[in-house]
């Protein structure tokens, strides 16, 4: 079974540019999460989708970040315009519905560098 | 104060040693608890869930003390391959998931 995949693995952009990160969860997983780890800090929750609906987006830093999950399959996270402090590793995770959904499966992450 | 706090580390122990990590959490309403392992520049991977009665998986034992809001992980007979960062993760709702900053473990031959 394929795991969670993320694209791109690395992205280097200039301040002010736009970047879109993509996450493909494990097939059949209703829950999809985005997380971010900035240098030297712990992994922080950004938002949670259940199928195509945003269950909780309380962790989104500001309105420069927009996440979508049209059709309840893959998700995108767009940063527009990017700022220096957005640099970090963005992880996506998925889990099935119900109690089994307490265990999350992480993708390899996208390392974003804003210069 | 952070919602989930872990031993700062790094821990540097010889192969075969027993090592213990601690984690405390501040939200008494927390429901689920996990230990994840993260290798350098890799994604976190679930090591084990932590149950109230304590649970064991091979050389790994996890304990939960709800009264003290404390979680522990014990690794016995450590192997070189156990070298990694160990993340304490606490869930208080379907969405609210808090990660500790991790404890780095290095096993030396």
PDB file of C-alpha atoms in Angstrom:
ATOM      1  CA  UNK A   1       0.000   0.000   0.000  1.00  0.00           C
ATOM      2  CA  UNK A   2       1.368   3.411  -0.948  1.00  0.00           C
ATOM      3  CA  UNK A   3       2.033   5.780   1.913  1.00  0.00           C
ATOM      4  CA  UNK A   4       1.397   9.483   2.174  1.00  0.00           C
ATOM      5  CA  UNK A   5       3.220  11.361  -0.552  1.00  0.00           C
ATOM      6  CA  UNK A   6       4.116  15.013  -0.735  1.00  0.00           C
ATOM      7  CA  UNK A   7       5.304  17.186  -3.567  1.00  0.00           C
ATOM      8  CA  UNK A   8       7.706  18.850  -3.968  1.00  0.00           C
ATOM      9  CA  UNK A   9      10.271  17.461  -1.564  1.00  0.00           C
ATOM     10  CA  UNK A  10      12.126  20.770  -1.569  1.00  0.00           C
ATOM     11  CA  UNK A  11      11.176  24.266  -2.656  1.00  0.00           C
ATOM     12  CA  UNK A  12      13.289  27.393  -2.636  1.00  0.00           C
ATOM     13  CA  UNK A  13      11.450  30.614  -3.415  1.00  0.00           C
ATOM     14  CA  UNK A  14      11.965  34.303  -2.923  1.00  0.00           C
ATOM     15  CA  UNK A  15      10.055  36.384  -0.471  1.00  0.00           C
ATOM     16  CA  UNK A  16       6.819  37.551  -2.039  1.00  0.00           C
ATOM     17  CA  UNK A  17       6.452  34.584  -4.356  1.00  0.00           C
ATOM     18  CA  UNK A  18       3.745  31.960  -4.197  1.00  0.00           C
ATOM     19  CA  UNK A  19       4.251  28.288  -3.486  1.00  0.00           C
ATOM     20  CA  UNK A  20       1.774  25.427  -3.544  1.00  0.00           C
ATOM     21  CA  UNK A  21       2.463  22.228  -1.670  1.00  0.00           C
ATOM     22  CA  UNK A  22       0.616  19.045  -2.431  1.00  0.00           C
ATOM     23  CA  UNK A  23      -0.251  16.064  -0.275  1.00  0.00           C
ATOM     24  CA  UNK A  24      -1.693  12.747  -1.401  1.00  0.00           C
ATOM     25  CA  UNK A  25      -2.979  10.806   1.596  1.00  0.00           C
ATOM     26  CA  UNK A  26      -3.249   7.068   1.876  1.00  0.00           C
ATOM     27  CA  UNK A  27      -6.163   5.947  -0.249  1.00  0.00           C
ATOM     28  CA  UNK A  28      -9.377   5.793   1.746  1.00  0.00           C
ATOM     29  CA  UNK A  29      -8.155   7.946   4.613  1.00  0.00           C
ATOM     30  CA  UNK A  30     -10.805  10.520   5.446  1.00  0.00           C
ATOM     31  CA  UNK A  31      -8.619  12.540   7.797  1.00  0.00           C
ATOM     32  CA  UNK A  32      -5.867  14.726   6.434  1.00  0.00           C
ATOM     33  CA  UNK A  33      -3.662  16.996   8.521  1.00  0.00           C
ATOM     34  CA  UNK A  34      -1.086  19.634   7.751  1.00  0.00           C
ATOM     35  CA  UNK A  35       1.750  20.379  10.142  1.00  0.00           C
ATOM     36  CA  UNK A  36       4.797  22.616  10.066  1.00  0.00           C
ATOM     37  CA  UNK A  37       8.151  22.480  11.769  1.00  0.00           C
ATOM     38  CA  UNK A  38      10.224  25.626  11.725  1.00  0.00           C
ATOM     39  CA  UNK A  39      13.912  25.521  12.591  1.00  0.00           C
ATOM     40  CA  UNK A  40      14.542  24.580  16.194  1.00  0.00           C
ATOM     41  CA  UNK A  41      10.873  24.342  17.108  1.00  0.00           C
ATOM     42  CA  UNK A  42       8.402  21.550  17.616  1.00  0.00           C
ATOM     43  CA  UNK A  43       6.022  20.304  14.958  1.00  0.00           C
ATOM     44  CA  UNK A  44       2.888  22.422  15.012  1.00  0.00           C
ATOM     45  CA  UNK A  45      -0.598  21.610  13.829  1.00  0.00           C
ATOM     46  CA  UNK A  46      -1.937  23.761  10.989  1.00  0.00           C
ATOM     47  CA  UNK A  47      -5.266  22.254  10.023  1.00  0.00           C
ATOM     48  CA  UNK A  48      -7.393  19.150   9.746  1.00  0.00           C
ATOM     49  CA  UNK A  49      -9.668  18.007   6.937  1.00  0.00           C
ATOM     50  CA  UNK A  50     -12.322  15.371   7.198  1.00  0.00           C
ATOM     51  CA  UNK A  51     -12.892  14.431   3.599  1.00  0.00           C
ATOM     52  CA  UNK A  52     -13.250  17.790   1.839  1.00  0.00           C
ATOM     53  CA  UNK A  53     -14.376  19.752   4.910  1.00  0.00           C
ATOM     54  CA  UNK A  54     -12.109  21.763   7.156  1.00  0.00           C
ATOM     55  CA  UNK A  55     -12.617  20.368  10.633  1.00  0.00           C
ATOM     56  CA  UNK A  56     -10.183  22.685  12.354  1.00  0.00           C
ATOM     57  CA  UNK A  57      -7.931  25.352  10.890  1.00  0.00           C
ATOM     58  CA  UNK A  58      -7.010  27.021  14.147  1.00  0.00           C
ATOM     59  CA  UNK A  59      -3.316  26.406  13.569  1.00  0.00           C
ATOM     60  CA  UNK A  60      -3.073  28.326  10.309  1.00  0.00           C
ATOM     61  CA  UNK A  61      -0.671  31.208  10.989  1.00  0.00           C
ATOM     62  CA  UNK A  62      -2.437  33.884   8.946  1.00  0.00           C
ATOM     63  CA  UNK A  63      -4.458  34.487   5.805  1.00  0.00           C
ATOM     64  CA  UNK A  64      -1.435  34.050   3.558  1.00  0.00           C
ATOM     65  CA  UNK A  65      -1.997  30.324   3.968  1.00  0.00           C
ATOM     66  CA  UNK A  66      -4.807  28.592   2.105  1.00  0.00           C
ATOM     67  CA  UNK A  67      -5.515  24.883   2.199  1.00  0.00           C
ATOM     68  CA  UNK A  68      -7.924  22.986   0.009  1.00  0.00           C
ATOM     69  CA  UNK A  69      -9.008  19.419  -0.411  1.00  0.00           C
ATOM     70  CA  UNK A  70     -11.382  19.380  -3.308  1.00  0.00           C
ATOM     71  CA  UNK A  71     -13.113  16.047  -3.742  1.00  0.00           C
ATOM     72  CA  UNK A  72     -11.759  14.795  -0.470  1.00  0.00           C
ATOM     73  CA  UNK A  73      -8.679  13.210  -1.988  1.00  0.00           C
ATOM     74  CA  UNK A  74      -5.418  15.126  -2.273  1.00  0.00           C
ATOM     75  CA  UNK A  75      -4.852  18.457  -0.574  1.00  0.00           C
ATOM     76  CA  UNK A  76      -2.929  21.584  -1.443  1.00  0.00           C
ATOM     77  CA  UNK A  77      -1.455  24.201   0.834  1.00  0.00           C
ATOM     78  CA  UNK A  78      -0.731  27.519  -0.821  1.00  0.00           C
ATOM     79  CA  UNK A  79       1.401  30.239   0.693  1.00  0.00           C
ATOM     80  CA  UNK A  80       0.890  33.615  -0.933  1.00  0.00           C
ATOM     81  CA  UNK A  81       2.886  35.785  -0.618  1.00  0.00           C
ATOM     82  CA  UNK A  82       5.645  33.851   1.126  1.00  0.00           C
ATOM     83  CA  UNK A  83       7.615  35.473   3.935  1.00  0.00           C
ATOM     84  CA  UNK A  84      10.995  34.536   5.394  1.00  0.00           C
ATOM     85  CA  UNK A  85       9.410  33.110   8.553  1.00  0.00           C
ATOM     86  CA  UNK A  86       7.450  30.609   6.467  1.00  0.00           C
ATOM     87  CA  UNK A  87      10.611  28.573   5.946  1.00  0.00           C
ATOM     88  CA  UNK A  88      10.425  25.140   7.479  1.00  0.00           C
ATOM     89  CA  UNK A  89       9.306  21.605   6.822  1.00  0.00           C
ATOM     90  CA  UNK A  90       5.650  21.088   6.032  1.00  0.00           C
ATOM     91  CA  UNK A  91       4.324  17.654   6.864  1.00  0.00           C
ATOM     92  CA  UNK A  92       1.079  16.100   5.816  1.00  0.00           C
ATOM     93  CA  UNK A  93      -0.464  13.174   7.648  1.00  0.00           C
ATOM     94  CA  UNK A  94      -3.536  11.056   7.101  1.00  0.00           C
ATOM     95  CA  UNK A  95      -5.568   8.619   9.105  1.00  0.00           C
ATOM     96  CA  UNK A  96      -8.689   6.554   8.613  1.00  0.00           C
ATOM     97  CA  UNK A  97     -11.996   7.469  10.203  1.00  0.00           C
ATOM     98  CA  UNK A  98     -13.071   6.398  13.669  1.00  0.00           C
ATOM     99  CA  UNK A  99     -10.909   5.217  16.532  1.00  0.00           C
ATOM    100  CA  UNK A 100      -8.335   3.870  14.111  1.00  0.00           C
ATOM    101  CA  UNK A 101      -7.897   7.457  13.035  1.00  0.00           C
ATOM    102  CA  UNK A 102      -5.982   8.245  16.177  1.00  0.00           C
ATOM    103  CA  UNK A 103      -2.827   6.899  14.581  1.00  0.00           C
ATOM    104  CA  UNK A 104      -1.510   9.163  11.876  1.00  0.00           C
ATOM    105  CA  UNK A 105       0.728   8.325   8.964  1.00  0.00           C
ATOM    106  CA  UNK A 106       3.086  11.061   7.920  1.00  0.00           C
ATOM    107  CA  UNK A 107       4.395  11.985   4.525  1.00  0.00           C
ATOM    108  CA  UNK A 108       8.089  12.721   3.969  1.00  0.00           C
ATOM    109  CA  UNK A 109       7.512  16.468   4.174  1.00  0.00           C
ATOM    110  CA  UNK A 110       8.236  19.430   1.938  1.00  0.00           C
ATOM    111  CA  UNK A 111      11.226  21.521   2.931  1.00  0.00           C
ATOM    112  CA  UNK A 112      10.404  25.131   2.103  1.00  0.00           C
ATOM    113  CA  UNK A 113      13.079  27.778   2.053  1.00  0.00           C
ATOM    114  CA  UNK A 114      12.087  31.391   1.547  1.00  0.00           C
ATOM    115  CA  UNK A 115      15.003  33.683   0.709  1.00  0.00           C
TER     116      UNK A 115
ATOM    117  CA  UNK B   1       4.756  26.892  29.600  1.00  0.00           C
ATOM    118  CA  UNK B   2       4.543  24.489  26.666  1.00  0.00           C
ATOM    119  CA  UNK B   3       1.551  22.184  26.455  1.00  0.00           C
ATOM    120  CA  UNK B   4       3.795  19.158  26.014  1.00  0.00           C
ATOM    121  CA  UNK B   5       7.242  19.132  27.560  1.00  0.00           C
ATOM    122  CA  UNK B   6       9.951  16.569  27.091  1.00  0.00           C
ATOM    123  CA  UNK B   7      13.394  15.879  28.492  1.00  0.00           C
ATOM    124  CA  UNK B   8      15.740  18.217  26.644  1.00  0.00           C
ATOM    125  CA  UNK B   9      18.333  15.591  25.722  1.00  0.00           C
ATOM    126  CA  UNK B  10      20.453  14.705  23.956  1.00  0.00           C
ATOM    127  CA  UNK B  11      20.914  11.308  25.534  1.00  0.00           C
ATOM    128  CA  UNK B  12      24.132   9.541  24.637  1.00  0.00           C
ATOM    129  CA  UNK B  13      24.192   5.973  25.911  1.00  0.00           C
ATOM    130  CA  UNK B  14      26.146   2.799  25.114  1.00  0.00           C
ATOM    131  CA  UNK B  15      24.635  -0.014  23.149  1.00  0.00           C
ATOM    132  CA  UNK B  16      22.766  -2.385  25.428  1.00  0.00           C
ATOM    133  CA  UNK B  17      21.865   0.272  27.970  1.00  0.00           C
ATOM    134  CA  UNK B  18      18.369   1.029  29.206  1.00  0.00           C
ATOM    135  CA  UNK B  19      17.172   4.552  28.634  1.00  0.00           C
ATOM    136  CA  UNK B  20      14.019   6.319  29.778  1.00  0.00           C
ATOM    137  CA  UNK B  21      12.311   9.408  28.402  1.00  0.00           C
ATOM    138  CA  UNK B  22       9.727  11.481  30.192  1.00  0.00           C
ATOM    139  CA  UNK B  23       6.995  13.757  28.931  1.00  0.00           C
ATOM    140  CA  UNK B  24       4.486  15.923  30.757  1.00  0.00           C
ATOM    141  CA  UNK B  25       1.350  17.516  29.360  1.00  0.00           C
ATOM    142  CA  UNK B  26      -0.690  20.413  30.688  1.00  0.00           C
ATOM    143  CA  UNK B  27      -4.189  19.710  29.346  1.00  0.00           C
ATOM    144  CA  UNK B  28      -5.980  17.370  31.728  1.00  0.00           C
ATOM    145  CA  UNK B  29      -8.622  16.755  29.036  1.00  0.00           C
ATOM    146  CA  UNK B  30      -6.091  15.070  26.775  1.00  0.00           C
ATOM    147  CA  UNK B  31      -7.418  11.812  25.419  1.00  0.00           C
ATOM    148  CA  UNK B  32      -4.733   9.960  23.510  1.00  0.00           C
ATOM    149  CA  UNK B  33      -1.026   9.692  23.817  1.00  0.00           C
ATOM    150  CA  UNK B  34       1.668   8.491  21.495  1.00  0.00           C
ATOM    151  CA  UNK B  35       5.381   8.161  21.054  1.00  0.00           C
ATOM    152  CA  UNK B  36       6.698   8.861  17.576  1.00  0.00           C
ATOM    153  CA  UNK B  37      10.190   8.336  16.317  1.00  0.00           C
ATOM    154  CA  UNK B  38      11.815  10.713  13.851  1.00  0.00           C
ATOM    155  CA  UNK B  39      15.061  10.003  12.078  1.00  0.00           C
ATOM    156  CA  UNK B  40      17.193  12.858  10.821  1.00  0.00           C
ATOM    157  CA  UNK B  41      15.470  14.683   7.951  1.00  0.00           C
ATOM    158  CA  UNK B  42      12.684  12.101   7.835  1.00  0.00           C
ATOM    159  CA  UNK B  43       9.034  12.131   8.754  1.00  0.00           C
ATOM    160  CA  UNK B  44       7.764  11.119  12.190  1.00  0.00           C
ATOM    161  CA  UNK B  45       6.702   7.492  12.443  1.00  0.00           C
ATOM    162  CA  UNK B  46       4.450   6.061  15.095  1.00  0.00           C
ATOM    163  CA  UNK B  47       6.410   4.020  17.593  1.00  0.00           C
ATOM    164  CA  UNK B  48       3.585   3.158  19.926  1.00  0.00           C
ATOM    165  CA  UNK B  49       0.367   4.387  21.441  1.00  0.00           C
ATOM    166  CA  UNK B  50       0.321   4.799  25.198  1.00  0.00           C
ATOM    167  CA  UNK B  51      -2.489   3.222  27.160  1.00  0.00           C
ATOM    168  CA  UNK B  52      -3.584   3.866  30.737  1.00  0.00           C
ATOM    169  CA  UNK B  53      -2.610   0.378  31.802  1.00  0.00           C
ATOM    170  CA  UNK B  54       0.828   0.717  30.274  1.00  0.00           C
ATOM    171  CA  UNK B  55       1.916  -1.257  27.273  1.00  0.00           C
ATOM    172  CA  UNK B  56       4.946  -3.035  25.958  1.00  0.00           C
ATOM    173  CA  UNK B  57       6.185  -3.750  22.472  1.00  0.00           C
ATOM    174  CA  UNK B  58       9.358  -5.776  22.462  1.00  0.00           C
ATOM    175  CA  UNK B  59      12.111  -3.691  24.032  1.00  0.00           C
ATOM    176  CA  UNK B  60       9.841  -0.659  24.366  1.00  0.00           C
ATOM    177  CA  UNK B  61       7.551   0.048  27.311  1.00  0.00           C
ATOM    178  CA  UNK B  62       5.241   3.038  27.570  1.00  0.00           C
ATOM    179  CA  UNK B  63       3.512   4.241  30.712  1.00  0.00           C
ATOM    180  CA  UNK B  64       0.813   6.827  31.319  1.00  0.00           C
ATOM    181  CA  UNK B  65       0.037   8.499  34.611  1.00  0.00           C
ATOM    182  CA  UNK B  66      -3.098  10.604  34.156  1.00  0.00           C
ATOM    183  CA  UNK B  67      -3.054  11.930  37.718  1.00  0.00           C
ATOM    184  CA  UNK B  68       0.408  13.386  37.246  1.00  0.00           C
ATOM    185  CA  UNK B  69      -0.131  14.073  33.531  1.00  0.00           C
ATOM    186  CA  UNK B  70       3.040  12.223  32.740  1.00  0.00           C
ATOM    187  CA  UNK B  71       4.070   9.798  30.008  1.00  0.00           C
ATOM    188  CA  UNK B  72       7.205   7.754  29.811  1.00  0.00           C
ATOM    189  CA  UNK B  73       9.036   5.584  27.321  1.00  0.00           C
ATOM    190  CA  UNK B  74      11.562   2.964  28.346  1.00  0.00           C
ATOM    191  CA  UNK B  75      13.925   1.358  25.870  1.00  0.00           C
ATOM    192  CA  UNK B  76      15.731  -1.756  27.038  1.00  0.00           C
ATOM    193  CA  UNK B  77      18.831  -3.319  25.484  1.00  0.00           C
ATOM    194  CA  UNK B  78      19.262  -0.328  23.198  1.00  0.00           C
ATOM    195  CA  UNK B  79      20.535  -0.865  19.663  1.00  0.00           C
ATOM    196  CA  UNK B  80      22.497   1.430  17.392  1.00  0.00           C
ATOM    197  CA  UNK B  81      19.376   1.643  15.224  1.00  0.00           C
ATOM    198  CA  UNK B  82      17.439   3.201  18.113  1.00  0.00           C
ATOM    199  CA  UNK B  83      19.345   6.451  17.555  1.00  0.00           C
ATOM    200  CA  UNK B  84      16.689   9.002  16.600  1.00  0.00           C
ATOM    201  CA  UNK B  85      14.558  11.786  18.011  1.00  0.00           C
ATOM    202  CA  UNK B  86      11.608  10.602  20.084  1.00  0.00           C
ATOM    203  CA  UNK B  87       8.509  12.766  20.001  1.00  0.00           C
ATOM    204  CA  UNK B  88       5.823  12.766  22.663  1.00  0.00           C
ATOM    205  CA  UNK B  89       2.434  13.479  21.084  1.00  0.00           C
ATOM    206  CA  UNK B  90      -0.784  14.307  22.923  1.00  0.00           C
ATOM    207  CA  UNK B  91      -4.246  14.506  21.412  1.00  0.00           C
ATOM    208  CA  UNK B  92      -7.062  16.347  23.206  1.00  0.00           C
ATOM    209  CA  UNK B  93      -9.624  16.235  20.400  1.00  0.00           C
ATOM    210  CA  UNK B  94      -9.967  14.943  16.856  1.00  0.00           C
ATOM    211  CA  UNK B  95      -7.965  17.869  15.617  1.00  0.00           C
ATOM    212  CA  UNK B  96      -5.979  19.252  18.491  1.00  0.00           C
ATOM    213  CA  UNK B  97      -2.722  17.361  18.437  1.00  0.00           C
ATOM    214  CA  UNK B  98       0.304  18.703  20.237  1.00  0.00           C
ATOM    215  CA  UNK B  99       3.874  17.571  19.658  1.00  0.00           C
ATOM    216  CA  UNK B 100       6.673  17.820  22.136  1.00  0.00           C
ATOM    217  CA  UNK B 101       9.922  19.242  20.859  1.00  0.00           C
ATOM    218  CA  UNK B 102      11.521  15.808  20.938  1.00  0.00           C
ATOM    219  CA  UNK B 103      14.345  14.121  22.759  1.00  0.00           C
ATOM    220  CA  UNK B 104      17.395  13.146  20.797  1.00  0.00           C
ATOM    221  CA  UNK B 105      18.899   9.751  21.520  1.00  0.00           C
ATOM    222  CA  UNK B 106      22.291   8.652  20.342  1.00  0.00           C
ATOM    223  CA  UNK B 107      23.447   5.089  20.919  1.00  0.00           C
ATOM    224  CA  UNK B 108      27.195   4.551  20.804  1.00  0.00           C
ATOM    225  CA  UNK B 109      28.905   1.225  20.059  1.00  0.00           C
TER     226      UNK B 109
END
